[in-house]
Short mmCIF file of C-alpha atoms in Angstrom, two decimals:
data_model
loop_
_atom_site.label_atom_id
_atom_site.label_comp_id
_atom_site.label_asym_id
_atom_site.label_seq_id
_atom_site.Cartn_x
_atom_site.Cartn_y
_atom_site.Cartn_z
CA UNK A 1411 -53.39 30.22 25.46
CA UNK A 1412 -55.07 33.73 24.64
CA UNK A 1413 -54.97 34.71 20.79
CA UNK A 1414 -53.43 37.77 21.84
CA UNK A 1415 -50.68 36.33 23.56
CA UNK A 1416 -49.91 33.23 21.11
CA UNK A 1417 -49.70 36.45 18.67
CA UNK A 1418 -47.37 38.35 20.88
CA UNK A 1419 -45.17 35.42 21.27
CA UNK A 1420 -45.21 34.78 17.22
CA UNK A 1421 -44.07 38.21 17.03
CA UNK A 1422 -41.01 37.22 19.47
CA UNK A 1423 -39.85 34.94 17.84
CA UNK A 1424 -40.50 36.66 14.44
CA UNK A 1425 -36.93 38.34 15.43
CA UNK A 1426 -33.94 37.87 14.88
CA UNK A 1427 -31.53 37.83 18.17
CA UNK A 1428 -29.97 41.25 17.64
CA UNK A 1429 -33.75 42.45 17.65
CA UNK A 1430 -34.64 40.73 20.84
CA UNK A 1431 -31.96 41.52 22.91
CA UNK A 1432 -32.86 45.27 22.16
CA UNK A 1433 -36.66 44.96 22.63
CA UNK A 1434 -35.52 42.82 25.96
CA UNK A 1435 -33.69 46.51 27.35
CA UNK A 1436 -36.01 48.70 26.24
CA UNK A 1437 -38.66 46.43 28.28
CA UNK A 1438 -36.44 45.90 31.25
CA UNK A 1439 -36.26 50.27 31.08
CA UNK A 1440 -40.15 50.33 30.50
CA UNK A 1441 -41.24 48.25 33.37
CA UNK A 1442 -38.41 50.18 35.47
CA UNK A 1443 -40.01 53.45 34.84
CA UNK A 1444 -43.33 51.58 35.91
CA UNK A 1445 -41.87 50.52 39.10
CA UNK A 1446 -40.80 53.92 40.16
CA UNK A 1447 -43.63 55.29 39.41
CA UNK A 1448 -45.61 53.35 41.78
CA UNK A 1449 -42.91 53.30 44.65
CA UNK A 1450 -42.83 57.30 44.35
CA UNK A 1451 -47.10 57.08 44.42
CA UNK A 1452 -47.07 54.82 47.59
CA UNK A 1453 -44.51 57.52 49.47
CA UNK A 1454 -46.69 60.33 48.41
CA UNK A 1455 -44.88 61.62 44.92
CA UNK A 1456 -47.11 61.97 42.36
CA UNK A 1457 -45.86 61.94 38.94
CA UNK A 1458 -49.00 63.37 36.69
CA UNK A 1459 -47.19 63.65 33.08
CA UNK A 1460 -49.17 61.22 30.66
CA UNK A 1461 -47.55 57.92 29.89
CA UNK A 1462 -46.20 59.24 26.30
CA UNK A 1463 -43.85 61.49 28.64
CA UNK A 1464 -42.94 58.89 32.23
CA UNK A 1465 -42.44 56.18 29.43
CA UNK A 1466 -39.80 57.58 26.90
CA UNK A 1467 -36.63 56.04 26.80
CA UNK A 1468 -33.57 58.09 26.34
CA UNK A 1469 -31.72 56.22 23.46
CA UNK A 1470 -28.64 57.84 21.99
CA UNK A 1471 -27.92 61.68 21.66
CA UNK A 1472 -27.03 63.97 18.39
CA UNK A 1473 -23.99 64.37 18.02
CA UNK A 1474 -22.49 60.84 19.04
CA UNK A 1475 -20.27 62.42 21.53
CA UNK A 1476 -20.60 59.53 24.23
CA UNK A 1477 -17.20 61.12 25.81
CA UNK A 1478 -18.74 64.68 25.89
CA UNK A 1479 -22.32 63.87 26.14
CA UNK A 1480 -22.14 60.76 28.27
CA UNK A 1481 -24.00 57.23 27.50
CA UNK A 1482 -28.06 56.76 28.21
CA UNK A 1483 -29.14 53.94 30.48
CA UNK A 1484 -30.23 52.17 27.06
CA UNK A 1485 -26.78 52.18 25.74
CA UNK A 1486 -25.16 51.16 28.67
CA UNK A 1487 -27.43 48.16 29.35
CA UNK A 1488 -26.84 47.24 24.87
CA UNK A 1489 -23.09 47.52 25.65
CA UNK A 1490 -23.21 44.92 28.75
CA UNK A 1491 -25.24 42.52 26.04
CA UNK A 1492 -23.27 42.81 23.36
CA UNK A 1493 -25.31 44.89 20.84
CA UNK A 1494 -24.30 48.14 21.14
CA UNK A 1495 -22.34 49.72 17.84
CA UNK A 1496 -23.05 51.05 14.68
CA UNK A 1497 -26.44 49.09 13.56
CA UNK A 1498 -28.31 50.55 16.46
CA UNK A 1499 -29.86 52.48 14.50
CA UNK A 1500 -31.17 50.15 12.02
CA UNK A 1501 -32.04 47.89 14.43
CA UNK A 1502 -34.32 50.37 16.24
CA UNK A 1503 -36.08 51.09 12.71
CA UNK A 1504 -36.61 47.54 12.25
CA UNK A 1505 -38.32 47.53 15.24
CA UNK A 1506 -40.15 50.72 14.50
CA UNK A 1507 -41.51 49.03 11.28
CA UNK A 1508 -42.99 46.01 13.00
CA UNK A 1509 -44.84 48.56 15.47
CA UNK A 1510 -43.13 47.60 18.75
CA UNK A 1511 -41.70 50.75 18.86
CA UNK A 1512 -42.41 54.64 18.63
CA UNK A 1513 -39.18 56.95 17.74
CA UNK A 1514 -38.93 60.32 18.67
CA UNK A 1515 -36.49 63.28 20.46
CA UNK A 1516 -36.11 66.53 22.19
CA UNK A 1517 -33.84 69.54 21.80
CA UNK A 1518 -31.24 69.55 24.02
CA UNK A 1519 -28.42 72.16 24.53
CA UNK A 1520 -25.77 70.82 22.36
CA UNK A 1521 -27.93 68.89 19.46
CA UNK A 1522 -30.83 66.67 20.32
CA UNK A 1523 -31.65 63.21 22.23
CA UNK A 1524 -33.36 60.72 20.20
CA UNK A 1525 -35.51 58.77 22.17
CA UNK A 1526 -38.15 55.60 21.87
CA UNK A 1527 -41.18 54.30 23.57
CA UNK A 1528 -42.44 50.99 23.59
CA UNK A 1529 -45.89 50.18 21.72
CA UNK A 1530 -48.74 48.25 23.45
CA UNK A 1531 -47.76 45.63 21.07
CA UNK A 1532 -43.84 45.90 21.70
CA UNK A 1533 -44.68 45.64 25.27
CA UNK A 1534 -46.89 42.31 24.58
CA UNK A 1535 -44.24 41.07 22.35
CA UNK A 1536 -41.13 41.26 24.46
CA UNK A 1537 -43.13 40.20 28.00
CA UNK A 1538 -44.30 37.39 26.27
CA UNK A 1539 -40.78 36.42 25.07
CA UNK A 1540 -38.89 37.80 28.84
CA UNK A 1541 -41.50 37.24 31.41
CA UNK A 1542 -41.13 34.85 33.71
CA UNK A 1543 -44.73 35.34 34.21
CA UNK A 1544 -45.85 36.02 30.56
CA UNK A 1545 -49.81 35.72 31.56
CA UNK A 1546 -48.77 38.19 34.27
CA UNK A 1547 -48.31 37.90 38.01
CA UNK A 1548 -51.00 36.29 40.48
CA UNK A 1549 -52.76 38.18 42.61
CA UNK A 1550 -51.81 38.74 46.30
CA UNK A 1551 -52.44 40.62 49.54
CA UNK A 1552 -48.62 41.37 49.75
CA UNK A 1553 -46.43 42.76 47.56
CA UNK A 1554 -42.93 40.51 47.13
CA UNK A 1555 -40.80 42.28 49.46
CA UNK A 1556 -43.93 42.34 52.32
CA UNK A 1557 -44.00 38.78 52.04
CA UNK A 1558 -40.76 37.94 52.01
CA UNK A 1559 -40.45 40.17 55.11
CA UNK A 1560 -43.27 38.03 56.73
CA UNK A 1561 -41.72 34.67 56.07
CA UNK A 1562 -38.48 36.33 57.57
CA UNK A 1563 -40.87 37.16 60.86
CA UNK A 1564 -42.41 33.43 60.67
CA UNK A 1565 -38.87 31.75 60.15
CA UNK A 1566 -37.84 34.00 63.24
CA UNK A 1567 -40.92 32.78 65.27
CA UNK A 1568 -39.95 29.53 64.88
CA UNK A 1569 -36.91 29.85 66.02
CA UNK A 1570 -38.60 31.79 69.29
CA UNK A 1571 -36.72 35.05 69.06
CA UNK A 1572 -37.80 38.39 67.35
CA UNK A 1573 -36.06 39.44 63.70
CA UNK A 1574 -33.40 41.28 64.76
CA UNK A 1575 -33.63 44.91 62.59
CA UNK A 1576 -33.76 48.26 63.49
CA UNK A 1577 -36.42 50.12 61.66
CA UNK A 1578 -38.09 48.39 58.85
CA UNK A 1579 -40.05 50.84 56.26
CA UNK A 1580 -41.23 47.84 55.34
CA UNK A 1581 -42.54 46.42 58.29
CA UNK A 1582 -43.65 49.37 59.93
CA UNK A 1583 -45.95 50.43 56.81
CA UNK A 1584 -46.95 47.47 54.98
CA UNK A 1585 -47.07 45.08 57.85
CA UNK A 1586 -48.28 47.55 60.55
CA UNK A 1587 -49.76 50.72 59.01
CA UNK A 1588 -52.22 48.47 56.55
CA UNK A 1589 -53.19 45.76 58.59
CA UNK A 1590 -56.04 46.32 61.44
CA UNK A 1591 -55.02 44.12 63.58
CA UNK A 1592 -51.74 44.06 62.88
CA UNK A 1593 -49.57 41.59 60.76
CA UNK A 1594 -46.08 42.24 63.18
CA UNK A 1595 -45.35 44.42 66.00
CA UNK A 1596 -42.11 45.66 67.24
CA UNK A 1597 -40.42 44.25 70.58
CA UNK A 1598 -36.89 44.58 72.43
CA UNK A 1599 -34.34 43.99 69.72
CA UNK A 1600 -36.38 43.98 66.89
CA UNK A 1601 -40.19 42.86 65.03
CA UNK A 1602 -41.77 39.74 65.41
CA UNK A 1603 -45.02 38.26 64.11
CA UNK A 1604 -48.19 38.97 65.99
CA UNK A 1605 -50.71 36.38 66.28
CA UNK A 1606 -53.16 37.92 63.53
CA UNK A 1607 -49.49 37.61 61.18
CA UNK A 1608 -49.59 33.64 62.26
CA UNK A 1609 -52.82 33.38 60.80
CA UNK A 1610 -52.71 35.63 57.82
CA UNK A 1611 -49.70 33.57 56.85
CA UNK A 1612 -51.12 30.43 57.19
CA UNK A 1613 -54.69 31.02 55.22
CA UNK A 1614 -52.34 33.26 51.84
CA UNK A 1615 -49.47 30.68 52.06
CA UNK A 1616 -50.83 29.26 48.78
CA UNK A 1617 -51.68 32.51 46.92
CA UNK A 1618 -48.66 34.47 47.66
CA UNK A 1619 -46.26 31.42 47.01
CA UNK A 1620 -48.13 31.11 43.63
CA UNK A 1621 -47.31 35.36 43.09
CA UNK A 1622 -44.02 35.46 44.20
CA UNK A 1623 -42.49 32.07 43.99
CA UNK A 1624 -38.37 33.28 44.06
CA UNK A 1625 -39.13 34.15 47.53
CA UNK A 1626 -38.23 31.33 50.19
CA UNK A 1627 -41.08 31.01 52.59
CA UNK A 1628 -41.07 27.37 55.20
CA UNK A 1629 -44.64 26.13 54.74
CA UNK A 1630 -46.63 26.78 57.31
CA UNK A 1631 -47.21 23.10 58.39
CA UNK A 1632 -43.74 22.31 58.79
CA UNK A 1633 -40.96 20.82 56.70
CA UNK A 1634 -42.60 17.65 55.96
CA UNK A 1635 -45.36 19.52 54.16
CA UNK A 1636 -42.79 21.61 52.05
CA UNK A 1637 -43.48 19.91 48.31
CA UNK A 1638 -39.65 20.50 47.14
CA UNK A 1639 -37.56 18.53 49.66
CA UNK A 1640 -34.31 20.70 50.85
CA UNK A 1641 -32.26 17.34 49.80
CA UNK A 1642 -32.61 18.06 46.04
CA UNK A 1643 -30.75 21.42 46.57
CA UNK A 1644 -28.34 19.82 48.93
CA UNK A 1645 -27.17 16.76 45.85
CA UNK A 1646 -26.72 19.76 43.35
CA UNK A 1647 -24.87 21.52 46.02
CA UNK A 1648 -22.66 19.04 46.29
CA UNK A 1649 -22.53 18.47 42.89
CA UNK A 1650 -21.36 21.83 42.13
CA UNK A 1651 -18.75 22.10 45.13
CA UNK A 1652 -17.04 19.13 43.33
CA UNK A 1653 -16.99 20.38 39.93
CA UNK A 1654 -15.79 23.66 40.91
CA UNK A 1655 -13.03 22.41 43.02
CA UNK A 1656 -11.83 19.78 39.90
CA UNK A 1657 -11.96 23.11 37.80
CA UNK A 1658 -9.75 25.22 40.20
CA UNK A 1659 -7.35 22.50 40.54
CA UNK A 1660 -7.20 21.73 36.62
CA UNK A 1661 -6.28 25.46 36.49
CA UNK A 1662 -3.68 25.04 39.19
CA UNK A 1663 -2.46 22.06 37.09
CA UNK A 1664 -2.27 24.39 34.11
CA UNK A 1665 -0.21 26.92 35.46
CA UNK A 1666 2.30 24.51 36.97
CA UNK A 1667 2.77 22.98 33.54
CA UNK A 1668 2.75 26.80 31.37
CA UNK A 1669 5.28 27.60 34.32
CA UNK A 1670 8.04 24.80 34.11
CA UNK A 1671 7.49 24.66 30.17
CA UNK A 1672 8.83 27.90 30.34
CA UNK A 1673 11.33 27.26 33.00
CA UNK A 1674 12.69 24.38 31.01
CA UNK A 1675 12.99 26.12 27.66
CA UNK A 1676 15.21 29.34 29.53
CA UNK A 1677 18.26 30.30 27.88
CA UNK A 1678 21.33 29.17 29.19
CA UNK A 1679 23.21 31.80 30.58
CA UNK A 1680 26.32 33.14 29.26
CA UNK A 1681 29.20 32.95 31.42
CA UNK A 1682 31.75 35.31 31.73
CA UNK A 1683 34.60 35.27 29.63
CA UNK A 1684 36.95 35.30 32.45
CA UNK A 1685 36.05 32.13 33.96
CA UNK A 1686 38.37 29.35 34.02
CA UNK A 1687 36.76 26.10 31.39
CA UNK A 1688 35.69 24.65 34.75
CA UNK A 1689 33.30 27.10 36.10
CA UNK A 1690 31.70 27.41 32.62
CA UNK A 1691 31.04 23.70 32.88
CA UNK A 1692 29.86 24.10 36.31
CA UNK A 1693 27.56 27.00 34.98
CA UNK A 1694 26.13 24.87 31.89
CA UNK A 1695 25.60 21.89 34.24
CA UNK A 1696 23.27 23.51 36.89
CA UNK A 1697 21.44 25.16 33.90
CA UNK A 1698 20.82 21.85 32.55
CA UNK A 1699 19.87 20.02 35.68
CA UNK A 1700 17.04 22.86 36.50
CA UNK A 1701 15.70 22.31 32.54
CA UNK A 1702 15.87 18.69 32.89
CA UNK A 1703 14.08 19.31 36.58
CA UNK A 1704 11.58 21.54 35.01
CA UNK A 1705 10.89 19.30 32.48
CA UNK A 1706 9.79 16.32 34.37
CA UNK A 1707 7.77 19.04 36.69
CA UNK A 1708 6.38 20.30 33.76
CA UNK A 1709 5.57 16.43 32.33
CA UNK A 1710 4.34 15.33 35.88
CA UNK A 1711 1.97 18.73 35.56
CA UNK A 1712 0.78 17.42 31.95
CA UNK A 1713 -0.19 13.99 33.24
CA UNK A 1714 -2.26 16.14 36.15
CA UNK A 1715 -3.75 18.48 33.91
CA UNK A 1716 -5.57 15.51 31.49
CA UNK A 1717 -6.64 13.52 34.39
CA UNK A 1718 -7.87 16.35 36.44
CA UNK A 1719 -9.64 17.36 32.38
CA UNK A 1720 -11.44 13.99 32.13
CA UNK A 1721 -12.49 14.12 36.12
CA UNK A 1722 -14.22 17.82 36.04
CA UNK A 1723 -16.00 16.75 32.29
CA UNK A 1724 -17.40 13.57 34.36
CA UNK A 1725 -18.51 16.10 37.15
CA UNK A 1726 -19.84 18.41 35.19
CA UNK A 1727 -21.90 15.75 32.96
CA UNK A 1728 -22.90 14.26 36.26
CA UNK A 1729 -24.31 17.87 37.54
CA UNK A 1730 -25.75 18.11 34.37
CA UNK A 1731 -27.65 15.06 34.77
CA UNK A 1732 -28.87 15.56 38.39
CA UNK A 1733 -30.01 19.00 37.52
CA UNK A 1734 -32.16 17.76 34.49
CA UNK A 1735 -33.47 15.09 36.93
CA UNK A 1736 -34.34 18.14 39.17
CA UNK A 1737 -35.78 20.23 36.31
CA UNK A 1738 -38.05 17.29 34.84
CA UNK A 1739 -39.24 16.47 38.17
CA UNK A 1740 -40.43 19.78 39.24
CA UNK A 1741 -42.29 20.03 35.57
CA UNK A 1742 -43.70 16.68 36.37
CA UNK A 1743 -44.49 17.44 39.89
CA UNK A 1744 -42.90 14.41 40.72
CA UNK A 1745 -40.11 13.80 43.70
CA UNK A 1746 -36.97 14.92 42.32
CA UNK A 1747 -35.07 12.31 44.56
CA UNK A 1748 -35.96 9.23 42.99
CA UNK A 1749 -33.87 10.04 39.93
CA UNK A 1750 -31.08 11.94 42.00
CA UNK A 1751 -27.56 10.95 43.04
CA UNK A 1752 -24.91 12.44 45.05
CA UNK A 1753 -21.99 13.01 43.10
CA UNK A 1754 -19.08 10.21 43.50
CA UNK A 1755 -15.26 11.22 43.96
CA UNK A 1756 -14.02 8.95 42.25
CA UNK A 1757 -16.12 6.90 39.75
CA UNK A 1758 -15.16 3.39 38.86
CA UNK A 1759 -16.01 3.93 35.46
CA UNK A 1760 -16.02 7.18 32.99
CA UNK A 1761 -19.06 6.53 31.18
CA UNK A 1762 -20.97 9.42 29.92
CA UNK A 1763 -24.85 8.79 30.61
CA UNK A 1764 -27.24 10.84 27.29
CA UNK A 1765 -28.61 14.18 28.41
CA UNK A 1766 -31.93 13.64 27.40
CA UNK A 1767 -33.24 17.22 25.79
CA UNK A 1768 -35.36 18.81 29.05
CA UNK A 1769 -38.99 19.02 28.50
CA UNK A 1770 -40.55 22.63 28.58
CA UNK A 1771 -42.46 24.38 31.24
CA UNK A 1772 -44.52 26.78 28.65
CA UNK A 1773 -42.45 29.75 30.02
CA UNK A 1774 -40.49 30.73 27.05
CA UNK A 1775 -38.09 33.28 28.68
CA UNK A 1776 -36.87 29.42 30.56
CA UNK A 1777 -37.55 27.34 27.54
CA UNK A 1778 -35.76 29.41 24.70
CA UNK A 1779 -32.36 29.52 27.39
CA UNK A 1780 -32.66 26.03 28.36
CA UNK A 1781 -32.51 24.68 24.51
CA UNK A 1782 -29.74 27.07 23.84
CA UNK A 1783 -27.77 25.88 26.76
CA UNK A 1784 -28.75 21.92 26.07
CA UNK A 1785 -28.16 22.05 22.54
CA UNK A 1786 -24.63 23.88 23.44
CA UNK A 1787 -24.11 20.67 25.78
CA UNK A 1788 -24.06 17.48 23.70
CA UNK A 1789 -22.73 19.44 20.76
CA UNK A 1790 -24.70 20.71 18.72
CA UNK A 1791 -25.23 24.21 19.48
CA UNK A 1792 -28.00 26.33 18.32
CA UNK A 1793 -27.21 28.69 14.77
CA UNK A 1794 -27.30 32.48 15.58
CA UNK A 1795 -29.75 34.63 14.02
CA UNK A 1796 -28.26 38.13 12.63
CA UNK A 1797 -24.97 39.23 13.82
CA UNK A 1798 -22.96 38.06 16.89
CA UNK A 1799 -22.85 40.22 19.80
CA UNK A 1800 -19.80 42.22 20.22
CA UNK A 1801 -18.29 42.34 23.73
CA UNK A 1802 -17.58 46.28 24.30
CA UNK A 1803 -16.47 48.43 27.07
CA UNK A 1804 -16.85 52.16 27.08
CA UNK A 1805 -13.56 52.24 25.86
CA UNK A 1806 -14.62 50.39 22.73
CA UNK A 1807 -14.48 46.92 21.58
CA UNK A 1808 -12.54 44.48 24.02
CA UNK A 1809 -9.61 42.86 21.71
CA UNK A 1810 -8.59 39.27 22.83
CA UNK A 1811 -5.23 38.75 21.79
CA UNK A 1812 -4.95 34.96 22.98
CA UNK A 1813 -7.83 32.84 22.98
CA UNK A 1814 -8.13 31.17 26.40
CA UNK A 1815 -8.00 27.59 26.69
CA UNK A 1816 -11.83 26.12 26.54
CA UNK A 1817 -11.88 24.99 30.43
CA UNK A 1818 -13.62 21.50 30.90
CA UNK A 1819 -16.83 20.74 30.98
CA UNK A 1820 -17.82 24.55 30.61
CA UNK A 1821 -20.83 24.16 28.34
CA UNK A 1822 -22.15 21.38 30.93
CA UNK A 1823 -21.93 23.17 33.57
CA UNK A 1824 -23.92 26.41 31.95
CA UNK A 1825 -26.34 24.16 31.87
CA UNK A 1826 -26.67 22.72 35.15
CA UNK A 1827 -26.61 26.06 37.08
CA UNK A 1828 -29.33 27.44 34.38
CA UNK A 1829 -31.54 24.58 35.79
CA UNK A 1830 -30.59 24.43 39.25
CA UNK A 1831 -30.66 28.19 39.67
CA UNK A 1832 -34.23 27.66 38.35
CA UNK A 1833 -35.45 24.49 40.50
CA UNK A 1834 -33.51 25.69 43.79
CA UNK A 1835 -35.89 25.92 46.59
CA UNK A 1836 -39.23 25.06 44.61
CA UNK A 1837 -39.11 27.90 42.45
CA UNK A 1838 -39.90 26.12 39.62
CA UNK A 1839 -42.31 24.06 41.13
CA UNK A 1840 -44.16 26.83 42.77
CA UNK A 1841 -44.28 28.89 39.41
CA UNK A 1842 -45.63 25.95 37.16
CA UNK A 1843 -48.13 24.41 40.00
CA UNK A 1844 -49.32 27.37 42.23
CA UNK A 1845 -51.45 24.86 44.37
CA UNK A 1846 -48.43 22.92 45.27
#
């Protein structure tokens, strides 16, 4: 690894979490600004203000008068993370201090916007840290969104019929417009692939799965060449379809029992005084029949709700353990079905097999989630660094009056769609071995 990245990522981690998650936004807005830029260049809008102006980042305005003066896009995106309140401010000089950051402001009508701008360093720092593709992205012919058109027009061809759009900016310029011959052409109903696209796809199939490997392009020799076999993501489908339904029918269970717990601990009603000793008793026996009722519901519910407990834990460990099979392999470059199994309805045994911890692919925006999310699973869940992130709205803090019951398995099953979210489709495999 480069000196100047291995220093970038030292600075990462240098912070504490409070400090990443901000640096994280104020990249995410950095690289957005970058984007547009370059969209508005390729449709002909220039933008010639120097990169001191096009990159400064509206951060909080002078008076704090977020109901008069609105919130900035860097406030908004610290509220949905958790670290927006009062130590903004020190958090941003922090990060000032360690040179990841320049602050500054303008004038504005009613006081003045204070504003920051990443630092060359800052922006090493946090892509090191957030980047999926810390070392930056491969080169290709196509952007993402060309290519991922193209496989749409190949997928299509297969199938012998034309993608069915109407006009395609996308097509039409990128696939068309740049490409002498060629790449697609437009026919009755739609675009498909010209020959010259057949064979452009088939000679950069390799270096523009390597560049953009979240998009889902068939190989171009067929399925049996495809190096992540579609079976994988069918096991953790399934895997998932039965933990979710276990969880959803835990929750029914719940309810039912909250419901006749309450039905069975109801008042007795209070006759009228009128009534005759007889229709009082008649009154008092009904009420006790439905409590007695509602108690055996709500007992029958009970026995449910534990058994359905212990069967979505055991579905969500074996997820778990499927998806780390998954996530291993693809590191490994190995098959991921020799070590996978569908899921089983109904095991004859409740044994728990060891998540082993999941070895790391060198990313660390992947490596620093997927120890937070293991450790989290057998128990022993990472210690925070600075202060815990505070769930607001723009009303203010959200107040949680009664702590919701922890459902089963939950911390398992973070887990297992943080890994199978990253292994679906080859992603991983793609983005760790671009020759594969």
């Amino acid at each position: 690894m480069p000196a100047r990245t291995s220093k970038a990522l030292e600075t990462w981690h240098e912070l504490n979490d409070r400090q990443q998650g901000t640096l994280a936004v104020i990249y995410e807005l950095d690289q957005g600004a970058e984007s547009g830029r370059r969209q508005d260049a390729a449709r002909g809008r220039y933008d010639d203000r120097p990169a001191g102006e096009w990159r400064s980042i509206d951060f909080a305005h002078e008076p704090a008068m977020r109901d008069v003066f609105g919130w900035t896009a860097l406030q908004e995106r610290l509220m949905w993370r958790g670290w927006d309140n009062q130590g903004n401010g020190s958090t941003m000089a922090a990060l000032e201090r360690r040179g990841l950051i320049t602050r500054d402001g303008r004038p504005t009508r009613w006081g003045r916007m204070h504003t920051v701008r990443l630092t060359r360093e800052g922006r090493a720092a946090a892509r090191a840290g957030t980047s999926l593709t810390p070392d930056g992205p491969c080169k290709a012919a196509l952007s993402q969104r060309s290519w991922e058109v193209l496989a749409l027009l190949w997928s299509a061809h297969l199938h012998d019929q034309p993608l069915k759009w109407g006009y395609s900016t996308t097509i039409e310029r990128a696939l068309i417009d740049k490409h002498v011959p060629p790449l697609a052409r437009t026919v009755p109903g739609g675009y498909e692939i010209t020959d010259r696209g057949r064979d452009f796809y088939r000679e950069h199939y390799a270096a523009h799965t390597a560049a953009h490997p979240d998009v889902r392009a068939p190989h171009p020799d067929g399925t049996d060449a495809e190096p992540w076999p579609p079976a994988a993501d069918k096991i953790l489908a399934q895997h998932r379809q039965l933990y979710c339904a276990l969880l959803t029918a835990w929750k029914d269970a719940t309810k039912a029992r909250k419901a006749a717990e309450q039905e069975a601990a109801a008042s007795a009603p209070k006759p009228s005084g009128v009534f005759p000793d007889a229709v009082v008793a008649q009154v008092e026996a009904r009420h006790k029949l439905w409590c007695e009722t509602a108690q055996r519901r709500a007992n029958l519910a009970s026995e449910h709700t534990d058994n359905l407990h212990d069967r979505a834990e055991y579905a969500a460990r074996a997820y778990t353990t499927a998806a780390l099979s998954a996530y291993q392999a693809a590191i490994a470059q190995a098959n991921p079905l020799e070590g996978m199994t569908p899921p089983i309805s109904d095991p004859d045994t409740w044994d728990e097999p060891p998540l082993p911890a999941p070895a790391e692919t060198g990313i660390t925006a992947i490596d620093t989630e997927t120890k937070k999310l293991h450790a989290a699973a057998v128990g022993r869940p990472v210690k925070r660094r600075g202060p815990a992130p505070t769930r607001r709205t723009r009303r203010g803090n959200v107040r949680v009056t009664e702590k919701p019951a922890a459902e089963p398995g939950a911390a398992l099953y973070a887990l297992a769609e943080h890994l199978r979210e990253h292994v679906q489709g080859g992603t991983l495999l793609r983005r760790l071995h671009p020759a594969s």
